[in-house]
Amino acid sequence: MHRPPRATGIGSLPGTDTGAATRLVFDELPDLPHLPELPARGVGADMIGRGTALLVDFYAEVQPSGWRLTERPGRDARRADSFLRQDLDHLEESAQEFTQTLKVQAVGPWTLASTLELRYGNRMLADLGAVRDLAESLTEGLKVHIAELKKRAPQAGALLVQLDEPALPGVLRGTVPTASGFGMLRAVEEPVARELLAGVLQAVHDAGAQTAVHCCAPGVPIDLMRKSGADFVSFDATGIDVQTARDEQLGEAIEAGTGLMLGVVPSTEPARAPGVNQLLDKVLSLTRLGFSPAQLAEATTITPTCGLAGATPPWARQALILAHRTADALADKAS
């Protein structure tokens, strides 16, 4: 049985009302809602703060230069944990009778290592041994998180864990700045990056969840994400590099059965809002790879180009509506 195209969000939304955000996601994305992230609430609600709340036996606090590891949890760690619990409480209220796939997001190991600082001040990415320890901690935390989600959404047909890796292209190119900002950290070889990411994804699979890797930065490494074992690769499909140099990688991903989460809806309100037909044309442009609309529809999930934290609340709602309507239009085109 073929899977019809679906729509979902990347994760973040504007505002500070978790209950309203959760209701919005379940109302407008009925086939694949996600756990909303509201970074406007402040320290601890941001992507890195949320990531630190998932770690096991690792703690971090905000210093003037950013998040830094500490020996014990402090105020910022407690805030991050509290925000996560609040979000899960609201999710539980909306998900009691939910029977489709539920998506949650977590910062990936390479982006977390590119941002977190060691106790002496350098970024964790400078020490591959520390990065591996961090990945192990994140893996254990994700296992706990998945078990918690299964309790809070007992009827969900499946769980999908999305790892956010916006820093991955910079990790591979050697363009992640040092903590001082005066230099760049050494590039990580692709096999090393792939192996570490694959270990986290495999643990998520073993815990009973599907996986996605999201990167909306230029130079998205689709091939690496696919070969790491992700069930879905998620990216901004409007970038020029995706339209040209990535065609071969996209074609191989579809042939391998990897799902594509195509970011085609603007994440901030444009001067002129696109119509569903315009968005559908962006998706169908991938028929240039030799696939039929039906094959694309089976592989595709429609999303905004990136998170919606920077959008106005009206546009955030409209973006989710457009994603859903574009998925419906793609299904009609494929039938």
mmCIF file of C-alpha atoms in Angstrom:
data_model
loop_
_atom_site.group_PDB
_atom_site.id
_atom_site.type_symbol
_atom_site.label_atom_id
_atom_site.label_comp_id
_atom_site.label_asym_id
_atom_site.label_seq_id
_atom_site.Cartn_x
_atom_site.Cartn_y
_atom_site.Cartn_z
ATOM 1 C CA MET A 1 0.000 0.000 0.000
ATOM 2 C CA HIS A 2 1.445 3.366 -1.029
ATOM 3 C CA ARG A 3 1.821 6.115 1.574
ATOM 4 C CA PRO A 4 0.076 9.334 0.535
ATOM 5 C CA PRO A 5 2.090 12.552 0.797
ATOM 6 C CA ARG A 6 1.874 14.273 4.160
ATOM 7 C CA ALA A 7 2.675 17.679 5.599
ATOM 8 C CA THR A 8 4.504 18.610 8.774
ATOM 9 C CA GLY A 9 6.433 21.467 10.369
ATOM 10 C CA ILE A 10 10.139 21.640 11.061
ATOM 11 C CA GLY A 11 9.648 22.276 14.779
ATOM 12 C CA SER A 12 9.784 25.868 15.973
ATOM 13 C CA LEU A 13 6.863 28.287 16.082
ATOM 14 C CA PRO A 14 6.509 31.927 17.210
ATOM 15 C CA GLY A 15 5.045 32.992 20.539
ATOM 16 C CA THR A 16 5.112 31.649 24.069
ATOM 17 C CA ASP A 17 1.766 29.831 24.435
ATOM 18 C CA THR A 18 2.586 26.132 24.319
ATOM 19 C CA GLY A 19 -1.034 25.025 24.539
ATOM 20 C CA ALA A 20 -2.087 27.168 21.580
ATOM 21 C CA ALA A 21 0.917 26.037 19.540
ATOM 22 C CA THR A 22 0.166 22.375 20.198
ATOM 23 C CA ARG A 23 -3.482 22.798 19.222
ATOM 24 C CA LEU A 24 -2.435 24.610 16.044
ATOM 25 C CA VAL A 25 -0.111 21.796 14.995
ATOM 26 C CA PHE A 26 -2.672 19.053 15.628
ATOM 27 C CA ASP A 27 -5.405 21.052 13.855
ATOM 28 C CA GLU A 28 -3.448 21.957 10.712
ATOM 29 C CA LEU A 29 -1.138 18.928 10.386
ATOM 30 C CA PRO A 30 -3.466 16.033 11.210
ATOM 31 C CA ASP A 31 -1.390 13.359 9.443
ATOM 32 C CA LEU A 32 2.012 14.254 10.907
ATOM 33 C CA PRO A 33 1.874 16.766 13.782
ATOM 34 C CA HIS A 34 5.012 17.585 15.705
ATOM 35 C CA LEU A 35 5.981 18.670 19.193
ATOM 36 C CA PRO A 36 6.162 22.489 18.914
ATOM 37 C CA GLU A 37 9.270 24.335 20.045
ATOM 38 C CA LEU A 38 8.852 27.939 21.244
ATOM 39 C CA PRO A 39 12.287 29.573 21.601
ATOM 40 C CA ALA A 40 10.684 32.987 22.299
ATOM 41 C CA ARG A 41 10.158 31.787 25.878
ATOM 42 C CA GLY A 42 13.849 32.415 26.496
ATOM 43 C CA VAL A 43 16.916 30.531 27.682
ATOM 44 C CA GLY A 44 16.269 26.811 27.803
ATOM 45 C CA ALA A 45 13.517 26.871 25.172
ATOM 46 C CA ASP A 46 16.014 27.355 22.335
ATOM 47 C CA MET A 47 17.242 24.429 20.240
ATOM 48 C CA ILE A 48 20.475 23.990 22.199
ATOM 49 C CA GLY A 49 18.724 24.377 25.548
ATOM 50 C CA ARG A 50 16.231 21.705 24.534
ATOM 51 C CA GLY A 51 19.142 19.510 23.466
ATOM 52 C CA THR A 52 20.887 19.863 26.827
ATOM 53 C CA ALA A 53 17.657 18.841 28.586
ATOM 54 C CA LEU A 54 17.827 15.496 26.784
ATOM 55 C CA LEU A 55 21.415 14.711 27.778
ATOM 56 C CA VAL A 56 22.207 12.068 30.397
ATOM 57 C CA ASP A 57 24.941 12.907 32.949
ATOM 58 C CA PHE A 58 25.921 16.049 31.007
ATOM 59 C CA TYR A 59 24.892 19.509 32.220
ATOM 60 C CA ALA A 60 25.225 22.956 30.706
ATOM 61 C CA GLU A 61 24.634 26.562 31.659
ATOM 62 C CA VAL A 62 24.601 29.775 29.648
ATOM 63 C CA GLN A 63 27.798 31.839 29.862
ATOM 64 C CA PRO A 64 28.429 35.178 28.106
ATOM 65 C CA SER A 65 29.794 33.235 25.108
ATOM 66 C CA GLY A 66 26.932 30.697 25.027
ATOM 67 C CA TRP A 67 26.088 27.266 26.439
ATOM 68 C CA ARG A 68 28.971 25.659 28.357
ATOM 69 C CA LEU A 69 29.286 22.326 30.150
ATOM 70 C CA THR A 70 29.197 22.400 33.944
ATOM 71 C CA GLU A 71 29.691 19.838 36.691
ATOM 72 C CA ARG A 72 26.126 20.024 37.967
ATOM 73 C CA PRO A 73 22.748 21.350 36.790
ATOM 74 C CA GLY A 74 21.993 24.987 37.539
ATOM 75 C CA ARG A 75 19.241 27.480 36.848
ATOM 76 C CA ASP A 76 19.427 27.267 33.056
ATOM 77 C CA ALA A 77 19.379 23.481 33.063
ATOM 78 C CA ARG A 78 16.345 23.493 35.351
ATOM 79 C CA ARG A 79 14.583 25.954 33.019
ATOM 80 C CA ALA A 80 15.309 23.786 29.980
ATOM 81 C CA ASP A 81 13.974 20.712 31.750
ATOM 82 C CA SER A 82 10.872 22.600 32.898
ATOM 83 C CA PHE A 83 10.116 23.821 29.374
ATOM 84 C CA LEU A 84 10.404 20.285 28.029
ATOM 85 C CA ARG A 85 8.027 18.953 30.701
ATOM 86 C CA GLN A 86 5.499 21.710 29.941
ATOM 87 C CA ASP A 87 5.627 20.882 26.242
ATOM 88 C CA LEU A 88 5.131 17.174 26.902
ATOM 89 C CA ASP A 89 2.180 17.905 29.192
ATOM 90 C CA HIS A 90 0.425 19.860 26.433
ATOM 91 C CA LEU A 91 1.306 17.196 23.889
ATOM 92 C CA GLU A 92 -0.255 14.544 26.106
ATOM 93 C CA GLU A 93 -3.523 16.509 26.236
ATOM 94 C CA SER A 94 -3.752 16.635 22.435
ATOM 95 C CA ALA A 95 -2.454 13.147 21.663
ATOM 96 C CA GLN A 96 -4.620 10.848 23.778
ATOM 97 C CA GLU A 97 -6.764 9.729 20.829
ATOM 98 C CA PHE A 98 -4.175 10.400 18.128
ATOM 99 C CA THR A 99 -3.432 7.339 15.970
ATOM 100 C CA GLN A 100 -1.181 8.664 13.168
ATOM 101 C CA THR A 101 2.573 9.313 13.199
ATOM 102 C CA LEU A 102 3.861 11.862 15.729
ATOM 103 C CA LYS A 103 7.105 13.762 15.106
ATOM 104 C CA VAL A 104 9.482 15.187 17.686
ATOM 105 C CA GLN A 105 12.732 17.084 17.173
ATOM 106 C CA ALA A 106 16.123 17.041 18.865
ATOM 107 C CA VAL A 107 19.339 18.812 17.989
ATOM 108 C CA GLY A 108 21.760 16.416 16.315
ATOM 109 C CA PRO A 109 25.157 15.499 17.798
ATOM 110 C CA TRP A 110 27.280 17.529 15.355
ATOM 111 C CA THR A 111 25.288 20.725 15.764
ATOM 112 C CA LEU A 112 25.237 20.291 19.541
ATOM 113 C CA ALA A 113 29.011 19.738 19.568
ATOM 114 C CA SER A 114 29.496 22.790 17.329
ATOM 115 C CA THR A 115 27.666 24.988 19.835
ATOM 116 C CA LEU A 116 28.367 23.631 23.324
ATOM 117 C CA GLU A 117 31.614 24.704 24.957
ATOM 118 C CA LEU A 118 33.845 22.542 27.101
ATOM 119 C CA ARG A 119 34.497 23.722 30.647
ATOM 120 C CA TYR A 120 37.753 25.407 29.624
ATOM 121 C CA GLY A 121 35.993 27.357 26.865
ATOM 122 C CA ASN A 122 36.657 25.718 23.495
ATOM 123 C CA ARG A 123 33.842 24.160 21.504
ATOM 124 C CA MET A 124 33.292 20.452 21.987
ATOM 125 C CA LEU A 125 33.818 19.955 18.256
ATOM 126 C CA ALA A 126 37.536 20.581 18.835
ATOM 127 C CA ASP A 127 37.781 17.279 20.744
ATOM 128 C CA LEU A 128 36.415 14.263 18.862
ATOM 129 C CA GLY A 129 36.632 12.142 22.004
ATOM 130 C CA ALA A 130 34.355 14.620 23.760
ATOM 131 C CA VAL A 131 32.019 14.612 20.748
ATOM 132 C CA ARG A 132 31.682 10.826 20.979
ATOM 133 C CA ASP A 133 30.911 11.087 24.699
ATOM 134 C CA LEU A 134 28.319 13.747 23.930
ATOM 135 C CA ALA A 135 26.729 11.537 21.246
ATOM 136 C CA GLU A 136 26.488 8.657 23.719
ATOM 137 C CA SER A 137 24.803 10.930 26.268
ATOM 138 C CA LEU A 138 22.369 12.215 23.651
ATOM 139 C CA THR A 139 21.626 8.656 22.531
ATOM 140 C CA GLU A 140 20.741 7.574 26.052
ATOM 141 C CA GLY A 141 18.599 10.683 26.498
ATOM 142 C CA LEU A 142 16.719 10.023 23.273
ATOM 143 C CA LYS A 143 15.919 6.494 24.420
ATOM 144 C CA VAL A 144 14.399 7.901 27.609
ATOM 145 C CA HIS A 145 12.564 10.560 25.599
ATOM 146 C CA ILE A 146 11.062 7.987 23.223
ATOM 147 C CA ALA A 147 9.849 5.865 26.128
ATOM 148 C CA GLU A 148 8.239 8.945 27.687
ATOM 149 C CA LEU A 149 6.546 9.862 24.410
ATOM 150 C CA LYS A 150 5.082 6.383 24.065
ATOM 151 C CA LYS A 151 3.483 6.791 27.490
ATOM 152 C CA ARG A 152 2.111 10.244 26.724
ATOM 153 C CA ALA A 153 0.793 9.394 23.234
ATOM 154 C CA PRO A 154 -0.263 5.773 23.777
ATOM 155 C CA GLN A 155 -2.354 5.455 20.614
ATOM 156 C CA ALA A 156 0.149 6.992 18.182
ATOM 157 C CA GLY A 157 0.704 4.721 15.210
ATOM 158 C CA ALA A 158 4.412 5.579 15.057
ATOM 159 C CA LEU A 159 7.006 8.004 16.359
ATOM 160 C CA LEU A 160 9.376 9.947 14.121
ATOM 161 C CA VAL A 161 12.469 11.522 15.689
ATOM 162 C CA GLN A 162 13.997 14.352 13.664
ATOM 163 C CA LEU A 163 17.604 15.282 14.371
ATOM 164 C CA ASP A 164 18.308 18.923 13.514
ATOM 165 C CA GLU A 165 21.782 19.369 12.008
ATOM 166 C CA PRO A 166 22.055 22.928 10.633
ATOM 167 C CA ALA A 167 25.783 23.000 11.487
ATOM 168 C CA LEU A 168 26.629 19.802 9.585
ATOM 169 C CA PRO A 169 27.754 21.483 6.323
ATOM 170 C CA GLY A 170 30.090 23.723 8.313
ATOM 171 C CA VAL A 171 31.435 20.747 10.274
ATOM 172 C CA LEU A 172 32.337 19.028 6.998
ATOM 173 C CA ARG A 173 33.838 22.148 5.393
ATOM 174 C CA GLY A 174 35.780 23.326 8.440
ATOM 175 C CA THR A 175 33.915 26.625 8.768
ATOM 176 C CA VAL A 176 32.677 26.291 12.367
ATOM 177 C CA PRO A 177 34.323 29.142 14.304
ATOM 178 C CA THR A 178 36.311 28.590 17.460
ATOM 179 C CA ALA A 179 34.814 29.882 20.713
ATOM 180 C CA SER A 180 36.938 33.032 20.409
ATOM 181 C CA GLY A 181 35.711 33.615 16.868
ATOM 182 C CA PHE A 182 39.250 34.243 15.615
ATOM 183 C CA GLY A 183 39.728 30.902 13.897
ATOM 184 C CA MET A 184 37.956 27.912 12.426
ATOM 185 C CA LEU A 185 37.809 24.383 13.761
ATOM 186 C CA ARG A 186 39.306 21.615 11.676
ATOM 187 C CA ALA A 187 36.936 19.920 9.234
ATOM 188 C CA VAL A 188 35.575 16.520 10.223
ATOM 189 C CA GLU A 189 36.027 13.806 7.608
ATOM 190 C CA GLU A 190 32.776 12.613 6.081
ATOM 191 C CA PRO A 191 33.158 8.935 7.157
ATOM 192 C CA VAL A 192 33.671 10.070 10.770
ATOM 193 C CA ALA A 193 30.642 12.373 10.653
ATOM 194 C CA ARG A 194 28.516 9.666 9.053
ATOM 195 C CA GLU A 195 29.525 6.957 11.518
ATOM 196 C CA LEU A 196 28.726 9.017 14.590
ATOM 197 C CA LEU A 197 25.382 10.187 13.209
ATOM 198 C CA ALA A 198 24.548 6.626 12.153
ATOM 199 C CA GLY A 199 25.106 5.394 15.700
ATOM 200 C CA VAL A 200 22.558 7.824 17.107
ATOM 201 C CA LEU A 201 20.022 7.026 14.375
ATOM 202 C CA GLN A 202 20.425 3.286 14.875
ATOM 203 C CA ALA A 203 19.758 3.639 18.597
ATOM 204 C CA VAL A 204 16.579 5.598 17.821
ATOM 205 C CA HIS A 205 15.487 2.838 15.445
ATOM 206 C CA ASP A 206 16.223 0.220 18.095
ATOM 207 C CA ALA A 207 14.055 2.191 20.537
ATOM 208 C CA GLY A 208 11.135 1.845 18.144
ATOM 209 C CA ALA A 209 11.034 5.162 16.276
ATOM 210 C CA GLN A 210 11.535 6.262 12.689
ATOM 211 C CA THR A 211 14.222 8.840 11.971
ATOM 212 C CA ALA A 212 14.757 12.017 9.978
ATOM 213 C CA VAL A 213 17.746 14.335 9.668
ATOM 214 C CA HIS A 214 16.986 17.987 8.954
ATOM 215 C CA CYS A 215 19.367 20.610 7.591
ATOM 216 C CA CYS A 216 18.168 23.878 6.064
ATOM 217 C CA ALA A 217 21.666 25.335 5.646
ATOM 218 C CA PRO A 218 23.261 25.713 2.199
ATOM 219 C CA GLY A 219 25.283 22.721 1.049
ATOM 220 C CA VAL A 220 23.011 20.165 2.719
ATOM 221 C CA PRO A 221 24.816 16.767 2.645
ATOM 222 C CA ILE A 222 21.898 14.655 1.423
ATOM 223 C CA ASP A 223 24.086 11.652 0.620
ATOM 224 C CA LEU A 224 25.656 11.572 4.082
ATOM 225 C CA MET A 225 22.271 11.923 5.784
ATOM 226 C CA ARG A 226 20.827 9.061 3.735
ATOM 227 C CA LYS A 227 23.823 6.780 4.229
ATOM 228 C CA SER A 228 23.675 7.428 7.976
ATOM 229 C CA GLY A 229 20.436 5.435 7.972
ATOM 230 C CA ALA A 230 17.829 8.203 8.170
ATOM 231 C CA ASP A 231 14.360 7.203 7.011
ATOM 232 C CA PHE A 232 13.794 10.796 5.857
ATOM 233 C CA VAL A 233 16.081 13.625 4.783
ATOM 234 C CA SER A 234 14.663 17.101 5.412
ATOM 235 C CA PHE A 235 15.956 20.235 3.707
ATOM 236 C CA ASP A 236 15.167 23.575 2.082
ATOM 237 C CA ALA A 237 14.190 22.491 -1.436
ATOM 238 C CA THR A 238 14.207 26.060 -2.785
ATOM 239 C CA GLY A 239 17.975 26.586 -2.559
ATOM 240 C CA ILE A 240 19.881 26.820 -5.813
ATOM 241 C CA ASP A 241 22.376 24.127 -4.795
ATOM 242 C CA VAL A 242 19.503 21.680 -4.278
ATOM 243 C CA GLN A 243 18.171 22.522 -7.754
ATOM 244 C CA THR A 244 21.499 21.779 -9.460
ATOM 245 C CA ALA A 245 24.399 19.993 -7.805
ATOM 246 C CA ARG A 246 22.242 17.766 -5.582
ATOM 247 C CA ASP A 247 20.172 16.117 -8.305
ATOM 248 C CA GLU A 248 22.171 12.901 -8.293
ATOM 249 C CA GLN A 249 21.970 12.578 -4.518
ATOM 250 C CA LEU A 250 18.227 13.251 -4.583
ATOM 251 C CA GLY A 251 17.667 10.629 -7.242
ATOM 252 C CA GLU A 252 19.668 8.044 -5.309
ATOM 253 C CA ALA A 253 17.715 8.840 -2.145
ATOM 254 C CA ILE A 254 14.366 8.266 -3.860
ATOM 255 C CA GLU A 255 15.613 5.051 -5.472
ATOM 256 C CA ALA A 256 16.832 3.815 -2.082
ATOM 257 C CA GLY A 257 13.391 4.380 -0.547
ATOM 258 C CA THR A 258 14.462 7.320 1.614
ATOM 259 C CA GLY A 259 11.660 9.796 2.260
ATOM 260 C CA LEU A 260 12.102 13.429 1.279
ATOM 261 C CA MET A 261 10.860 16.188 3.558
ATOM 262 C CA LEU A 262 10.796 19.011 1.040
ATOM 263 C CA GLY A 263 10.888 22.532 2.439
ATOM 264 C CA VAL A 264 8.929 24.543 -0.131
ATOM 265 C CA VAL A 265 6.727 26.887 1.960
ATOM 266 C CA PRO A 266 8.520 30.137 2.964
ATOM 267 C CA SER A 267 9.361 30.168 6.665
ATOM 268 C CA THR A 268 8.776 33.920 6.916
ATOM 269 C CA GLU A 269 6.035 35.851 5.176
ATOM 270 C CA PRO A 270 7.071 36.870 1.665
ATOM 271 C CA ALA A 271 5.960 40.071 -0.029
ATOM 272 C CA ARG A 272 3.590 37.928 -2.060
ATOM 273 C CA ALA A 273 2.293 34.695 -0.572
ATOM 274 C CA PRO A 274 2.656 31.714 -2.910
ATOM 275 C CA GLY A 275 -0.361 29.732 -4.010
ATOM 276 C CA VAL A 276 -0.700 25.977 -3.736
ATOM 277 C CA ASN A 277 -0.070 25.552 -7.469
ATOM 278 C CA GLN A 278 3.221 27.452 -7.212
ATOM 279 C CA LEU A 279 4.353 25.260 -4.332
ATOM 280 C CA LEU A 280 3.235 22.123 -6.144
ATOM 281 C CA ASP A 281 5.291 23.141 -9.176
ATOM 282 C CA LYS A 282 8.405 23.273 -6.969
ATOM 283 C CA VAL A 283 7.778 19.697 -5.883
ATOM 284 C CA LEU A 284 6.963 18.464 -9.387
ATOM 285 C CA SER A 285 10.160 20.039 -10.709
ATOM 286 C CA LEU A 286 11.838 16.920 -9.301
ATOM 287 C CA THR A 287 10.270 14.926 -12.124
ATOM 288 C CA ARG A 288 13.386 16.130 -13.994
ATOM 289 C CA LEU A 289 15.144 13.297 -12.151
ATOM 290 C CA GLY A 290 13.073 10.776 -14.102
ATOM 291 C CA PHE A 291 10.452 9.963 -11.477
ATOM 292 C CA SER A 292 6.711 10.079 -12.028
ATOM 293 C CA PRO A 293 4.415 12.287 -9.921
ATOM 294 C CA ALA A 294 3.180 9.108 -8.226
ATOM 295 C CA GLN A 295 6.730 8.112 -7.245
ATOM 296 C CA LEU A 296 7.424 11.604 -5.931
ATOM 297 C CA ALA A 297 4.182 11.634 -3.984
ATOM 298 C CA GLU A 298 5.036 8.371 -2.260
ATOM 299 C CA ALA A 299 8.440 9.713 -1.220
ATOM 300 C CA THR A 300 7.443 13.235 -0.246
ATOM 301 C CA THR A 301 6.438 15.083 2.912
ATOM 302 C CA ILE A 302 5.785 18.819 2.489
ATOM 303 C CA THR A 303 7.256 21.268 5.024
ATOM 304 C CA PRO A 304 8.204 24.918 5.432
ATOM 305 C CA THR A 305 11.756 25.699 4.332
ATOM 306 C CA CYS A 306 12.908 25.914 7.962
ATOM 307 C CA GLY A 307 11.550 26.540 11.439
ATOM 308 C CA LEU A 308 8.839 29.157 11.899
ATOM 309 C CA ALA A 309 10.143 30.884 15.043
ATOM 310 C CA GLY A 310 10.867 34.041 13.050
ATOM 311 C CA ALA A 311 7.437 34.162 11.428
ATOM 312 C CA THR A 312 4.456 36.221 12.548
ATOM 313 C CA PRO A 313 1.752 34.083 14.189
ATOM 314 C CA PRO A 314 -0.646 34.569 11.230
ATOM 315 C CA TRP A 315 2.011 33.481 8.742
ATOM 316 C CA ALA A 316 3.012 30.493 10.865
ATOM 317 C CA ARG A 317 -0.569 29.251 10.697
ATOM 318 C CA GLN A 318 -0.791 30.032 6.970
ATOM 319 C CA ALA A 319 2.493 28.214 6.287
ATOM 320 C CA LEU A 320 1.182 25.036 7.925
ATOM 321 C CA ILE A 321 -2.099 25.330 6.006
ATOM 322 C CA LEU A 322 -0.205 25.763 2.732
ATOM 323 C CA ALA A 323 1.973 22.742 3.473
ATOM 324 C CA HIS A 324 -1.105 20.594 4.125
ATOM 325 C CA ARG A 325 -2.931 21.837 1.024
ATOM 326 C CA THR A 326 0.140 21.282 -1.146
ATOM 327 C CA ALA A 327 0.398 17.696 0.118
ATOM 328 C CA ASP A 328 -3.265 17.185 -0.788
ATOM 329 C CA ALA A 329 -2.672 18.666 -4.248
ATOM 330 C CA LEU A 330 0.299 16.354 -4.778
ATOM 331 C CA ALA A 331 -1.852 13.375 -3.857
ATOM 332 C CA ASP A 332 -4.474 14.482 -6.396
ATOM 333 C CA LYS A 333 -1.811 14.908 -9.074
ATOM 334 C CA ALA A 334 -0.456 11.431 -8.434
ATOM 335 C CA SER A 335 -3.823 9.670 -8.520
#
